PDB file of C-alpha atoms in Angstrom:
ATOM      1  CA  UNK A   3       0.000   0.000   0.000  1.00 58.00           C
ATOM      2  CA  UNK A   4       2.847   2.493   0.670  1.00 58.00           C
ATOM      3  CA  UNK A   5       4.318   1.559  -2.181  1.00 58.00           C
ATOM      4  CA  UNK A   6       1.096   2.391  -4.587  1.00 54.00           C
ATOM      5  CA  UNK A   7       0.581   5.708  -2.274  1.00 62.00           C
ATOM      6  CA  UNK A   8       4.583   6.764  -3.032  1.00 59.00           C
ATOM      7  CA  UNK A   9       3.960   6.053  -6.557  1.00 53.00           C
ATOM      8  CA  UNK A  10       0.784   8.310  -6.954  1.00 59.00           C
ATOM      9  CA  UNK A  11       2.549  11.267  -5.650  1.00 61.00           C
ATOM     10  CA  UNK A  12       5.276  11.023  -7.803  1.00 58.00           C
ATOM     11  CA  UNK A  13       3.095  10.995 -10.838  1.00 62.00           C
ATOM     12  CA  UNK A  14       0.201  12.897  -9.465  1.00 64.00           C
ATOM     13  CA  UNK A  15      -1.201  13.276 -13.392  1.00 63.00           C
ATOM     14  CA  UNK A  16      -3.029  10.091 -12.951  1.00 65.00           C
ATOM     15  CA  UNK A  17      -5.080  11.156 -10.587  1.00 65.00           C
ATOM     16  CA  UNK A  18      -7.256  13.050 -13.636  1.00 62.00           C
ATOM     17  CA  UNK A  19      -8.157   9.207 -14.074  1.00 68.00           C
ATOM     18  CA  UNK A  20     -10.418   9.284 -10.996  1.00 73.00           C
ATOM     19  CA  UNK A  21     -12.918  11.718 -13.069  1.00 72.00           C
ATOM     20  CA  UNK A  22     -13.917   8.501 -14.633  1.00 75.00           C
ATOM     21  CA  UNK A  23     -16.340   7.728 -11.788  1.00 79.00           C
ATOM     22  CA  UNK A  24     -17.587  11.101 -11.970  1.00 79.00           C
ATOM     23  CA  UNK A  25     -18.709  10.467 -15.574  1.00 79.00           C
ATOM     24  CA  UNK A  26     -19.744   7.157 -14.878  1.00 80.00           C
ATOM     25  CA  UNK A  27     -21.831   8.090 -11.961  1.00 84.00           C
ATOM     26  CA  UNK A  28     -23.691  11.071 -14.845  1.00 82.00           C
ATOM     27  CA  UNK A  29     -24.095   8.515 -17.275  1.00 82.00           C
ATOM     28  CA  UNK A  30     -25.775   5.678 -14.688  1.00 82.00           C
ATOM     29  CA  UNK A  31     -28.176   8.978 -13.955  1.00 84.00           C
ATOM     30  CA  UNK A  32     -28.940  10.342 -17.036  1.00 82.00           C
ATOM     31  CA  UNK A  33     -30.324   6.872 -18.076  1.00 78.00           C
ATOM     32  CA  UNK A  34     -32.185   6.847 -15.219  1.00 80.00           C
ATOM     33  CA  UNK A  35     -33.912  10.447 -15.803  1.00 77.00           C
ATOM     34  CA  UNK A  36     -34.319   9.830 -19.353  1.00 71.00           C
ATOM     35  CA  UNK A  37     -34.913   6.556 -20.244  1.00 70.00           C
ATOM     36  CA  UNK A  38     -36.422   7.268 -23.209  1.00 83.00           C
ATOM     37  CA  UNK A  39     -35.390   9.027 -26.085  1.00 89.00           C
ATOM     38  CA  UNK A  40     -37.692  11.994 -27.615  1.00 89.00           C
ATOM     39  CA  UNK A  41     -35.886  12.220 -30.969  1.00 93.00           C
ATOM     40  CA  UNK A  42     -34.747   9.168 -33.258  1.00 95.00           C
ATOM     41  CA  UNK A  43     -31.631   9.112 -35.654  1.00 94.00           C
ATOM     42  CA  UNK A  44     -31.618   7.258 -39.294  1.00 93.00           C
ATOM     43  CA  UNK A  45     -29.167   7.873 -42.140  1.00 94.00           C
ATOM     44  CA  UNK A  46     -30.312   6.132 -45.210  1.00 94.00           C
ATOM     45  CA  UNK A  47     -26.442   4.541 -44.924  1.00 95.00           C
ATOM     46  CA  UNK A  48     -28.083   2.853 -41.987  1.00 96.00           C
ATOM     47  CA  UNK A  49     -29.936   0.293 -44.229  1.00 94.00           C
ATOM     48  CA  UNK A  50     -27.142  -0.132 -46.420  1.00 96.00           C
ATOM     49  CA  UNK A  51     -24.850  -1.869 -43.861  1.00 96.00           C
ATOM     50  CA  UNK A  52     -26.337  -5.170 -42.667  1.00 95.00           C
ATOM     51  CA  UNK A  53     -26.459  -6.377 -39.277  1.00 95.00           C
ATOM     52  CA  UNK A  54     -23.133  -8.947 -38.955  1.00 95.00           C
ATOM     53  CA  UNK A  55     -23.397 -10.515 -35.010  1.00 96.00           C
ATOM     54  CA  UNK A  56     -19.596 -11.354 -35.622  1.00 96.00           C
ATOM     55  CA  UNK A  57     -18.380  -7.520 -35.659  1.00 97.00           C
ATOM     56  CA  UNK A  58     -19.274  -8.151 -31.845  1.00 96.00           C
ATOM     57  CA  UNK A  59     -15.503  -9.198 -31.665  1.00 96.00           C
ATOM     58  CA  UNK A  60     -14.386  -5.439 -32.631  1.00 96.00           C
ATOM     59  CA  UNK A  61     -17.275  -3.862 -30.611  1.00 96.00           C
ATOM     60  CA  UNK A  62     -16.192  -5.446 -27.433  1.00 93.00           C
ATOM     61  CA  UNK A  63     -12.542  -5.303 -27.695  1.00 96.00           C
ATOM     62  CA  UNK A  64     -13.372  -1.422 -26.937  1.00 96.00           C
ATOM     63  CA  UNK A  65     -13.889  -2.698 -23.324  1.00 94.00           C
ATOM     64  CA  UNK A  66     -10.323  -3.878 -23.290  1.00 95.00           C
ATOM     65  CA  UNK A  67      -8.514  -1.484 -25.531  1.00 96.00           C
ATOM     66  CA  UNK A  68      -9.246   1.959 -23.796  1.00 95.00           C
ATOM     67  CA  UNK A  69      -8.487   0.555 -20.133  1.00 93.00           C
ATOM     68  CA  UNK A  70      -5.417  -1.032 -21.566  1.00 95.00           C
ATOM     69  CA  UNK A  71      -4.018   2.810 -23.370  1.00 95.00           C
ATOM     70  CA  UNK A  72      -5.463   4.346 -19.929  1.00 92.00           C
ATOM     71  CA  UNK A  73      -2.793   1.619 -17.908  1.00 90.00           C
ATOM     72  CA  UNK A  74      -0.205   1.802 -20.270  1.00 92.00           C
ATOM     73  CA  UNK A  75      -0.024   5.848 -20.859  1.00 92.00           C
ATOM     74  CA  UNK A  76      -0.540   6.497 -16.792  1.00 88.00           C
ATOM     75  CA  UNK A  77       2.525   4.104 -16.113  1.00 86.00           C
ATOM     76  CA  UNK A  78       4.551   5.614 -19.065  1.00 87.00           C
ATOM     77  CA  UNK A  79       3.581   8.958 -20.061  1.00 86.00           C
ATOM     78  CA  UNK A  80       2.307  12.406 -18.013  1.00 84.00           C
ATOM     79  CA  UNK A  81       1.655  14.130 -20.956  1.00 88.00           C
ATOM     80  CA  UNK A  82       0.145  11.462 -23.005  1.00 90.00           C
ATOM     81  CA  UNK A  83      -1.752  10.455 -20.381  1.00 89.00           C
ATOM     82  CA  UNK A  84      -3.066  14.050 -19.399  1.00 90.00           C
ATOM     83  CA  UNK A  85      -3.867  14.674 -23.197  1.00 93.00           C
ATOM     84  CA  UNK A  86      -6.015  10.817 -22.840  1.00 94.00           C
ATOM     85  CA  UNK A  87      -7.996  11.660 -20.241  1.00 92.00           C
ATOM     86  CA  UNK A  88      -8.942  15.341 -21.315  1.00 93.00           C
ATOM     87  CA  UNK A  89     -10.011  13.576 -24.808  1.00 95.00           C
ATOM     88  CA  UNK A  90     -11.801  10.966 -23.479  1.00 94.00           C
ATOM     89  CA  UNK A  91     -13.677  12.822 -20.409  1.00 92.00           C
ATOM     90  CA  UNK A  92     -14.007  16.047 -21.508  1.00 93.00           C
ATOM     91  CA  UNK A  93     -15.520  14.382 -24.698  1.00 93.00           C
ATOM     92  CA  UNK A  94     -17.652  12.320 -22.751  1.00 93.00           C
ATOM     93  CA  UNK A  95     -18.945  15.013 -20.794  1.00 93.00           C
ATOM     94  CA  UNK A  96     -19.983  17.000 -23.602  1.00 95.00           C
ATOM     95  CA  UNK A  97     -21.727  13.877 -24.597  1.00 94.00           C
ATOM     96  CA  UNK A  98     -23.842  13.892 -21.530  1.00 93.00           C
ATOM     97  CA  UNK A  99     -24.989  17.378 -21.953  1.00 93.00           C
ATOM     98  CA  UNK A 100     -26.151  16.827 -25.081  1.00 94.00           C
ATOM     99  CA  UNK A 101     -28.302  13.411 -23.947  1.00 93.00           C
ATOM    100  CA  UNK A 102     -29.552  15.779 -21.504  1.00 91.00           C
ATOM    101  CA  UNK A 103     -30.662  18.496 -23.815  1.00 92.00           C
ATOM    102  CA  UNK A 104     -31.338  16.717 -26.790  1.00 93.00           C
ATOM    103  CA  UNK A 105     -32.176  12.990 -25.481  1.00 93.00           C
ATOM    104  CA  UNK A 106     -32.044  10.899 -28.873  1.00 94.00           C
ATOM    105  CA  UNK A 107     -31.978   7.043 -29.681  1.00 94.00           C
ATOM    106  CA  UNK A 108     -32.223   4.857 -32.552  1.00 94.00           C
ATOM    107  CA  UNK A 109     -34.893   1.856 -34.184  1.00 93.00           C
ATOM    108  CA  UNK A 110     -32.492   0.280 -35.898  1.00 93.00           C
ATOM    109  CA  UNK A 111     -32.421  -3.363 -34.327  1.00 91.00           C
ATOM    110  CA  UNK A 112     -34.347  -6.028 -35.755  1.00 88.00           C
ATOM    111  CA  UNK A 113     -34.763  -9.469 -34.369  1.00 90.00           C
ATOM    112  CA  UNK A 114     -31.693 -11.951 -34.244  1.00 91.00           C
ATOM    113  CA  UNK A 115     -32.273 -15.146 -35.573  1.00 90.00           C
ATOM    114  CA  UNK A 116     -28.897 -16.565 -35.260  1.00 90.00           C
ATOM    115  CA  UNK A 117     -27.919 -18.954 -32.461  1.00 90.00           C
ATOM    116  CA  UNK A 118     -24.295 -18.642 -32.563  1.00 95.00           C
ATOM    117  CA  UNK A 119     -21.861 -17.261 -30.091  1.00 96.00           C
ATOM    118  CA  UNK A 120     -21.676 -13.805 -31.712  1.00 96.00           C
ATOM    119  CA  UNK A 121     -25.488 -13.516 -31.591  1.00 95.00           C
ATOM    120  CA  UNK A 122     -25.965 -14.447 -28.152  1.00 95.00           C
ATOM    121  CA  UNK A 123     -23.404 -11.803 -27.233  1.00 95.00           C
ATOM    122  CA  UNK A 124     -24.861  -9.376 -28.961  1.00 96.00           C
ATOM    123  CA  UNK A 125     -28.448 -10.411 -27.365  1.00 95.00           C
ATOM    124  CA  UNK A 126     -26.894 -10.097 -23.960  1.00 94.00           C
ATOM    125  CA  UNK A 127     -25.757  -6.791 -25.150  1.00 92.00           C
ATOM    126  CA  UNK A 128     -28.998  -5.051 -26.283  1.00 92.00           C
ATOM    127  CA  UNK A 129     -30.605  -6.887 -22.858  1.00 90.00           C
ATOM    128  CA  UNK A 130     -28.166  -4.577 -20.807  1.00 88.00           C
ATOM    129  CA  UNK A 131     -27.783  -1.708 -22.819  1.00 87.00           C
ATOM    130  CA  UNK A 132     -30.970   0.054 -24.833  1.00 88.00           C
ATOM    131  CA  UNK A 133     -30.424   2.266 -27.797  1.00 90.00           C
ATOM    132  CA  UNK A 134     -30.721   5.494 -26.082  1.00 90.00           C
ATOM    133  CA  UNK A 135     -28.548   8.257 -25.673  1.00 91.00           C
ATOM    134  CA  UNK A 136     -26.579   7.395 -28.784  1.00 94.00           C
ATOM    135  CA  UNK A 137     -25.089  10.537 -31.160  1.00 96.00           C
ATOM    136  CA  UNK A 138     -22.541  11.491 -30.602  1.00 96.00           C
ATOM    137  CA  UNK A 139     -21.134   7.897 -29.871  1.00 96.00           C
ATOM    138  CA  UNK A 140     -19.232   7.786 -26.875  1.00 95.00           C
ATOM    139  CA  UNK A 141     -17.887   4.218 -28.367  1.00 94.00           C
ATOM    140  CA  UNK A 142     -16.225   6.178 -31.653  1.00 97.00           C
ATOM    141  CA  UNK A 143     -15.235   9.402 -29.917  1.00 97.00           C
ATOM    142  CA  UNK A 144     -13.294   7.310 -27.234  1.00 96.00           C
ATOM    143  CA  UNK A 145     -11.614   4.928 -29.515  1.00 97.00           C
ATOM    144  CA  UNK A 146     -10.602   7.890 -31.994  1.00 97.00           C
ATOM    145  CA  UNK A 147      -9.075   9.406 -28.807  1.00 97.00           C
ATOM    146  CA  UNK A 148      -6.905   6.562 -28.030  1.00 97.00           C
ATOM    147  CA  UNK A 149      -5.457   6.530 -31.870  1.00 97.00           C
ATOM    148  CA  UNK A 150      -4.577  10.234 -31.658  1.00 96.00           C
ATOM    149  CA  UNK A 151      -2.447   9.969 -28.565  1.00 96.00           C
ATOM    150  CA  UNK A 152      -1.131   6.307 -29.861  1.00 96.00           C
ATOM    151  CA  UNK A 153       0.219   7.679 -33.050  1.00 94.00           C
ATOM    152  CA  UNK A 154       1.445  10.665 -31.493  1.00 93.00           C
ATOM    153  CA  UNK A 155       3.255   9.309 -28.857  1.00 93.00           C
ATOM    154  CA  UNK A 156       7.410   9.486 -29.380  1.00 90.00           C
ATOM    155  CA  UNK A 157       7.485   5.776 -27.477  1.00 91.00           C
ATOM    156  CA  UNK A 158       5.709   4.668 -30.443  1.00 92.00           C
ATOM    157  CA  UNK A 159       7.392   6.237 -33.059  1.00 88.00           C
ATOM    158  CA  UNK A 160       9.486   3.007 -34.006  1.00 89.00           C
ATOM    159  CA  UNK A 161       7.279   0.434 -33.316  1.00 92.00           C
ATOM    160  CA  UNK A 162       4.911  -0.430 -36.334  1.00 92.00           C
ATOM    161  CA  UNK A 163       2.905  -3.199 -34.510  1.00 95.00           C
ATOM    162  CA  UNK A 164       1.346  -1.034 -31.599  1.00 94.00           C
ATOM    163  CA  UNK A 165       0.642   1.612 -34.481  1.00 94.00           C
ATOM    164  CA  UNK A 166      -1.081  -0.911 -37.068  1.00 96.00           C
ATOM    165  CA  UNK A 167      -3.130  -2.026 -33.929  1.00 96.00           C
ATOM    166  CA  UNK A 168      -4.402   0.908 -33.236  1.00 96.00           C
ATOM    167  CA  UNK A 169      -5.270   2.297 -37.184  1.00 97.00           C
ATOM    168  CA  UNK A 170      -7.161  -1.227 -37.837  1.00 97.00           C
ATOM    169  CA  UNK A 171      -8.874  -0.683 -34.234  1.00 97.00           C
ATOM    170  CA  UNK A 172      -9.823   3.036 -35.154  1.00 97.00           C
ATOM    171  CA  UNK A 173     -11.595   1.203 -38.083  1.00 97.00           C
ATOM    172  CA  UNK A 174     -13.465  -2.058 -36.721  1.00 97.00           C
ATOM    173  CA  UNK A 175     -14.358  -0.893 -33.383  1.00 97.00           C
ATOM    174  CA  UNK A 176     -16.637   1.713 -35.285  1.00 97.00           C
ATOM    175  CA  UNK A 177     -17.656  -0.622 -38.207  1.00 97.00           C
ATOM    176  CA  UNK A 178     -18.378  -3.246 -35.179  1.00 97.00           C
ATOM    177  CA  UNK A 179     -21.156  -0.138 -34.000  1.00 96.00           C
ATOM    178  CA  UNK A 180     -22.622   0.433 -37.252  1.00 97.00           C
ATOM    179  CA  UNK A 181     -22.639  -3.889 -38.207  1.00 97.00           C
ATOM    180  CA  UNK A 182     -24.356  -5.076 -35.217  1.00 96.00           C
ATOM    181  CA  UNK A 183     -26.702  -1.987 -35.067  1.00 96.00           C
ATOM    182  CA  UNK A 184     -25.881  -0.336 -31.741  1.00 95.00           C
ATOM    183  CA  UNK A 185     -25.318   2.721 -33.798  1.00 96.00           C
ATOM    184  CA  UNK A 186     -25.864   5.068 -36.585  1.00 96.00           C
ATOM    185  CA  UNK A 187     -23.921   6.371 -39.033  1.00 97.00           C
ATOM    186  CA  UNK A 188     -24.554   9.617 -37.738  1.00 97.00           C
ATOM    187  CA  UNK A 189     -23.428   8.667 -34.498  1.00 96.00           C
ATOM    188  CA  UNK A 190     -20.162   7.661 -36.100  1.00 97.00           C
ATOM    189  CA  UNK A 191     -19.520  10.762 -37.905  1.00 97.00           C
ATOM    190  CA  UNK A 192     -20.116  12.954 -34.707  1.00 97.00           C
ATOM    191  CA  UNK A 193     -18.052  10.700 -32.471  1.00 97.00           C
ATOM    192  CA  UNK A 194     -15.127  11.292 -34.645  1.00 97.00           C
ATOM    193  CA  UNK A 195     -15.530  15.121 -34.787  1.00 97.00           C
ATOM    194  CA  UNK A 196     -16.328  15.303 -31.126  1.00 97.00           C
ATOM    195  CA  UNK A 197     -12.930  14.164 -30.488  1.00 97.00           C
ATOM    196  CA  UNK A 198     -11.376  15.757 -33.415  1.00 97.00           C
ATOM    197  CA  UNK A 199     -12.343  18.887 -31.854  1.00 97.00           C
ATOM    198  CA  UNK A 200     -11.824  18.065 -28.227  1.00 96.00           C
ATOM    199  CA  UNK A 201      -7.800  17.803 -29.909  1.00 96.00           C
ATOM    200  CA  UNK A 202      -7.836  20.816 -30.878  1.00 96.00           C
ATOM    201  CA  UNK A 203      -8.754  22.274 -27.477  1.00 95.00           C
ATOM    202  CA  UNK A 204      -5.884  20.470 -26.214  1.00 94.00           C
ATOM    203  CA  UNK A 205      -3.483  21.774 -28.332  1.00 92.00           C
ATOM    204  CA  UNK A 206      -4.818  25.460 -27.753  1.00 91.00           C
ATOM    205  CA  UNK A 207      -4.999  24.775 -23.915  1.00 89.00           C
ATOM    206  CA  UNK A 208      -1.425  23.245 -24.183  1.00 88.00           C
ATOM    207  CA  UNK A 209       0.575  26.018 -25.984  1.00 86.00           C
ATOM    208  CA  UNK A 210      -1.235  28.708 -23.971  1.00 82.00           C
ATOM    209  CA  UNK A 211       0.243  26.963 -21.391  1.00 77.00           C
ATOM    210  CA  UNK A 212       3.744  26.469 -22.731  1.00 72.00           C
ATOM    211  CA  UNK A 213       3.299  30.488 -23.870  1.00 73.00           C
ATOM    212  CA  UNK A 214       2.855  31.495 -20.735  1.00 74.00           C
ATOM    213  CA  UNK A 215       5.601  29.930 -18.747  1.00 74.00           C
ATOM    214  CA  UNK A 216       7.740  30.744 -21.259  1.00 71.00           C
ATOM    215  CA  UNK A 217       6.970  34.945 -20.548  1.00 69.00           C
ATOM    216  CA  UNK A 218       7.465  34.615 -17.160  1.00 62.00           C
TER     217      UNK A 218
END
């Protein structure tokens, strides 16, 4: 225990991790208030992609994949770590405002007749989670989040593997949304601009920062 407490105050920057309960704790009561959405979201894309149970495998990697980056970056990195958690939570929490304003959902899943494993996940899915609360996706905007600070990361400069990972990740976890009909295509694209935009906060934040130490 004194060892873990030692090693927090030396790299006090992973505290910013503990907002994740915070957001959690929104999320778990915005479903609760609004259980129902008031406005529904269809792109005629939507019924051009059929629903494929095995793009599960990509969809629930995600619950892997951005604990692993938050582990990896909080043991290795400050400022990639810092730059993770503002696009991921400060994302997120724009996210919830909008539920909370503009509470939308989708009619987009049909019934499943397949009995494989793939299927049955995806059942237990939809049983747990209801299609509420969807645009932008929290799913896309998190995963684009982790590629940005991935591929921008120096410790990754060399290594090809962790990079390829991450660009065919950035691609299935979202295709897994749209395949197995947890999302929209409209959810998608705003996920990815969420985040996109949350970056360039960062980087305005961060050399206002770096300006200002600099004059002094």
């Amino acid at each position: 225990m004194k060892n873990i407490t030692a090693w927090v105050k030396s790299h006090k920057y992973c505290l910013a991790g503990l907002y994740a309960l915070v957001f959690l704790a929104g999320f778990g009561i915005l479903e609760l208030v609004e259980p129902e959405p008031k406005y529904y979201l269809h792109s005629a894309l939507d019924d051009l992609i059929p629903f494929n149970e095995y793009f599960v495998i990509p969809y629930f990697i995600w619950y892997a994949w951005i604990p692993l980056v938050f582990i990896y970056f909080m043991r290795k990195d400050g400022d990639s770590d810092l730059r993770y958690n503002f696009l991921i939570f400060a994302g997120g929490t724009v996210c919830l405002f909008i539920y909370a304003i503009w509470p939308n959902g989708l009619q987009l899943r049909e019934e499943i007749t397949s009995t494989n494993i793939c299927a049955w996940i995806v059942k237990t899915i939809r049983s747990i989670d209801p299609p509420c609360n969807v645009c932008p996706s929290i799913h896309v905007s998190s995963t684009v989040a982790a590629h940005m600070v991935i591929i921008r990361y120096r410790g990754f400069q060399h290594n090809r593997l962790i990079k390829t990972v991450s660009w065919i990740l950035v691609f299935l976890i979202p295709a897994g949304t749209l395949f197995i009909k947890q999302h929209s295509v409209i959810d998608v694209f705003w996920g990815v601009v969420l985040t996109l935009v949350m970056a360039l906060i960062w980087e305005i934040i961060t050399r206002s920062s770096a300006a200002r130490r600099s004059a002094a």
